[in-house]
Amino acid sequence: MISRSLGPEFGGAVGLCFYLGTTFAGAMYILGTIEILLTYISPNAAIFPIEQDDPQAMLNNMRIYGTCIIAMMAIVVFVGVKYVNKLALVFLACVILSIMAIYAGVIKSAFDPPDFPMCLLGNRVLAKRNLEICAKYISNNTINEALWNKFCITTNESTTCDPYFMANNITEIQGIPGVASGVLLDNLWSAYSQKGSIIERNQTSSVAGEGQKTYSQHYVLTDIMTYFTMLVGIYFPSVTGIMAGSNRSGDLKDAQKSIPFGTILAIATTSFIYLSCVVLFGACIEGALLRDKFGEAVSGQLVIGTLAWPSPWVIVIGSFFSTCGAGLQSLTGAPRLLQAIARDGIVPFLQVFGHGKANGEPTWALLLTAGICEIGILIASLDSVAPILSMFFLMCYMFVNLACALQTLLRTPNWRPRFKYYHWTLSFVGMSLCLALMFICSWYYALVAMLIAGCIYKYIEYRGAEKEWGDGIRGLSLNAARYALLRVEHGATHTKNWRPQILVLVNLDSEQNVKHPRLLSLTTQLKAGKGLTIVGSVLQGTFLDKHVEAQKGEENIKALMTTEKTKGFCQLVVSPSVRDGISHLIQSAGLGAMKHNTVLMAWPHSWKQPTDPYSWKTFVDTVRDATSAQQALLVAKNIDSFPTSQERFADGNIDIWWIVHDGGMLMLLPFLLRQHKVWRKCRMRIFTVAQMDDNSIQMKKDLQMFLYHLRLDAEVEVVEMFENDISAFTYEKTLMMEQRSQMLKQMQLSKNEREREAQIIHDRNTASHSTVAAKSSAAPEKIQMTWTKEKLIAEKHKVKDLNAAGYRDIFNMKPNQSNVRRMHTAVKLNEVVLNRSQNAQLVLLNMPGPPKNKQGDENYMEFLEVLTEGLNKVLLVRGGGREVITIYS
């Protein structure tokens, strides 16, 4: 119920705790069985002689007998649950008879209470060990030697007695005065005591006096400190059997009908019996005797057995079989609970316990349950086992209530409870009571139980299998996400809260695998799991034709994101053209305020290759789209040489070449990278470029002060670039760039001419088979549609001559002076960067914007190529037109 409502993590954690609780409850019931056997049925069966002053002997007997009984019970459960069910009927009959005997005894006590005397010294209860007569003096003023020997020490010269003994009288009262005695009023209020306190009857008068501690062992003492919450913790396991039907839901014919009906009846029946017994015991039995845990005041006799009618043996046998039956039920239900958890597959190492016999009996789970039960039996102390059980059961009930309340509050369509009178406030109150009881009973046990559940939760979250059960926590997460998105929608992000929310543009190969996985490594290092990451890709074609490839590509991207530990989302778009698809991603990726503000992509290395001559066009258009959307742009060149997230740089520099102020992106990125283990040991160096007429010293001081206010630790260096003559290399580089550009245009022209020639031939063939051709040739003023062979050859030679002239012009052309100046700047800057940063682990450069005139796009690519030539790892950075870093915290 919990795992399907709150998710596999909660279900597994609470389910395992509930399993442990049920298993330890089985141990507790078996210990109760042995205590009844050795104390009331057959005291002589004890292997270790039970003495009043040696409680360890009783514990050792419990350990030996408990091991034997658990082995027998495990065999019975292993043979088959049908035998457990048959035995359950026998046990139930005995329990019902014993309960009826108690009620009959209460009625009988109204007119004929049993003779059950107990002895008081003053108002203190005396332990009835070797004390046959409850009086100081026997007839004829003869002292009761058994009593006087307890409180008096006789030496050769004198006798010294306990002052309290001498000052107070001995009285004998009835331990069970009966329901008509009015003792209920005396027992109505609490009487808690410290450990080792003497049990007193407040209604009996006594002469004040502390008495000596030497004689305290002759009174009835409390063995533990009592208070309300501790008693609740001990008493609570007796009401935990109400979930027995749910534990065995797999064996029920109609679980939907049987579990609610049976559980409600179980709660009603047990509540009535428990509450009525508490009130009736308080109305029939002396309060001092009720607080006598081991019945020392009545020579260890069974108080309720004495009250019951017709015989104490009805209660002894009923209690014995009741605890036996409860132990069997625990050993039957707990393995099935573990088997259900194992079969869900949410805890990998438990999967072996999902197997069993051919008929489905959980053999391996039964063995583990018996082993854990044995641990509880070896502890052997009921008071030590009971509180931790209460925590596990309370935690289970708390989460059942939480599951019901959550499903109602979320208005989940599939939450349709059959119970007509259900309201979510009932579940909420129940959950609150369970949580309060956990801490009221024992705050440290509650913390231990929660710690155990928390460890199991984190383990399932980390190592558990992925399960999708439509749980309520997912619905709660969606509601919370919706609420947060609506809240964040208002207003722009403040500079202090700005962080790169990245759209990573990746390319896929023919197998739909990511071409450059290091892009995701860089994203992980830059984000460290914080903020938004969207990994986007474009598949060329139509969605109807490519939906299978799109699904495969998305799965491959998600798998790579998991491998690289990139926390984010994947968005793959199918578009007729890659350029349009990227534009759509930049415009529409994200939701509400959870949109990207930065685009990360790889440098197109194939832009010069003949196989892909226009890849640069898509790249430049992407730069323009990002600029138009006011988004920052990061371009990683030589991305395959970037480090993986497992590598560590022991030393090195991250060099920032700050040419123009772009809102602080160049400053922020290296700071974020150095938060990751890969770059943590690298130093930041910031270079800025000064012209001839700039004050370099003042520039350095200003920049250092700026970094100081930003609280960034970095070396600052100002590089001076002198104006000098344009080198022959620059001239040649510009010429080559323009020749290539012109050749591309000429190739495009030739392509157009070839298409035109093909159209001409097609028209000629069409015309030769048409009767309209003759009529057309008779009208010279009309357009000539008929081609002769000579005319066709002449047209071909004309096209070839034009192409040849075009190519000759390319090699005879002179470069544009504007392009020469730009190339000169790029070459000089590249020389300076290479001189300072050739061995840097990473170089960050301002990325100049593309030209407004699209005719110069290929020249723009050449400038960027020259600017970054010779550098190993380069990150080109273009700001989004806003400040992204501030001096304020």
PDB file of N, CA and C in Angstrom, residues 554-564:
ATOM      1  N   GLU A 554      16.894   9.706 -28.134  1.00  0.00           N
ATOM      2  CA  GLU A 554      16.588  10.246 -26.804  1.00  0.00           C
ATOM      3  C   GLU A 554      17.055   9.287 -25.711  1.00  0.00           C
ATOM      4  N   GLU A 555      16.849   7.977 -25.934  1.00  0.00           N
ATOM      5  CA  GLU A 555      17.318   6.984 -24.951  1.00  0.00           C
ATOM      6  C   GLU A 555      18.842   7.014 -24.833  1.00  0.00           C
ATOM      7  N   ASN A 556      19.537   7.140 -25.966  1.00  0.00           N
ATOM      8  CA  ASN A 556      21.009   7.190 -25.936  1.00  0.00           C
ATOM      9  C   ASN A 556      21.506   8.429 -25.207  1.00  0.00           C
ATOM     10  N   ILE A 557      20.831   9.562 -25.424  1.00  0.00           N
ATOM     11  CA  ILE A 557      21.238  10.806 -24.743  1.00  0.00           C
ATOM     12  C   ILE A 557      21.025  10.668 -23.251  1.00  0.00           C
ATOM     13  N   LYS A 558      19.869  10.100 -22.850  1.00  0.00           N
ATOM     14  CA  LYS A 558      19.596   9.928 -21.409  1.00  0.00           C
ATOM     15  C   LYS A 558      20.593   8.975 -20.769  1.00  0.00           C
ATOM     16  N   ALA A 559      20.963   7.923 -21.503  1.00  0.00           N
ATOM     17  CA  ALA A 559      21.954   6.978 -20.972  1.00  0.00           C
ATOM     18  C   ALA A 559      23.298   7.669 -20.769  1.00  0.00           C
ATOM     19  N   LEU A 560      23.683   8.512 -21.738  1.00  0.00           N
ATOM     20  CA  LEU A 560      24.949   9.250 -21.605  1.00  0.00           C
ATOM     21  C   LEU A 560      24.879  10.256 -20.461  1.00  0.00           C
ATOM     22  N   MET A 561      23.716  10.893 -20.297  1.00  0.00           N
ATOM     23  CA  MET A 561      23.549  11.836 -19.173  1.00  0.00           C
ATOM     24  C   MET A 561      23.711  11.122 -17.838  1.00  0.00           C
ATOM     25  N   THR A 562      23.188   9.901 -17.754  1.00  0.00           N
ATOM     26  CA  THR A 562      23.346   9.114 -16.519  1.00  0.00           C
ATOM     27  C   THR A 562      24.813   8.768 -16.293  1.00  0.00           C
ATOM     28  N   THR A 563      25.498   8.355 -17.370  1.00  0.00           N
ATOM     29  CA  THR A 563      26.920   8.006 -17.261  1.00  0.00           C
ATOM     30  C   THR A 563      27.748   9.202 -16.825  1.00  0.00           C
ATOM     31  N   GLU A 564      27.465  10.361 -17.407  1.00  0.00           N
ATOM     32  CA  GLU A 564      28.234  11.575 -17.108  1.00  0.00           C
ATOM     33  C   GLU A 564      27.716  12.298 -15.867  1.00  0.00           C
TER      34      GLU A 564
END
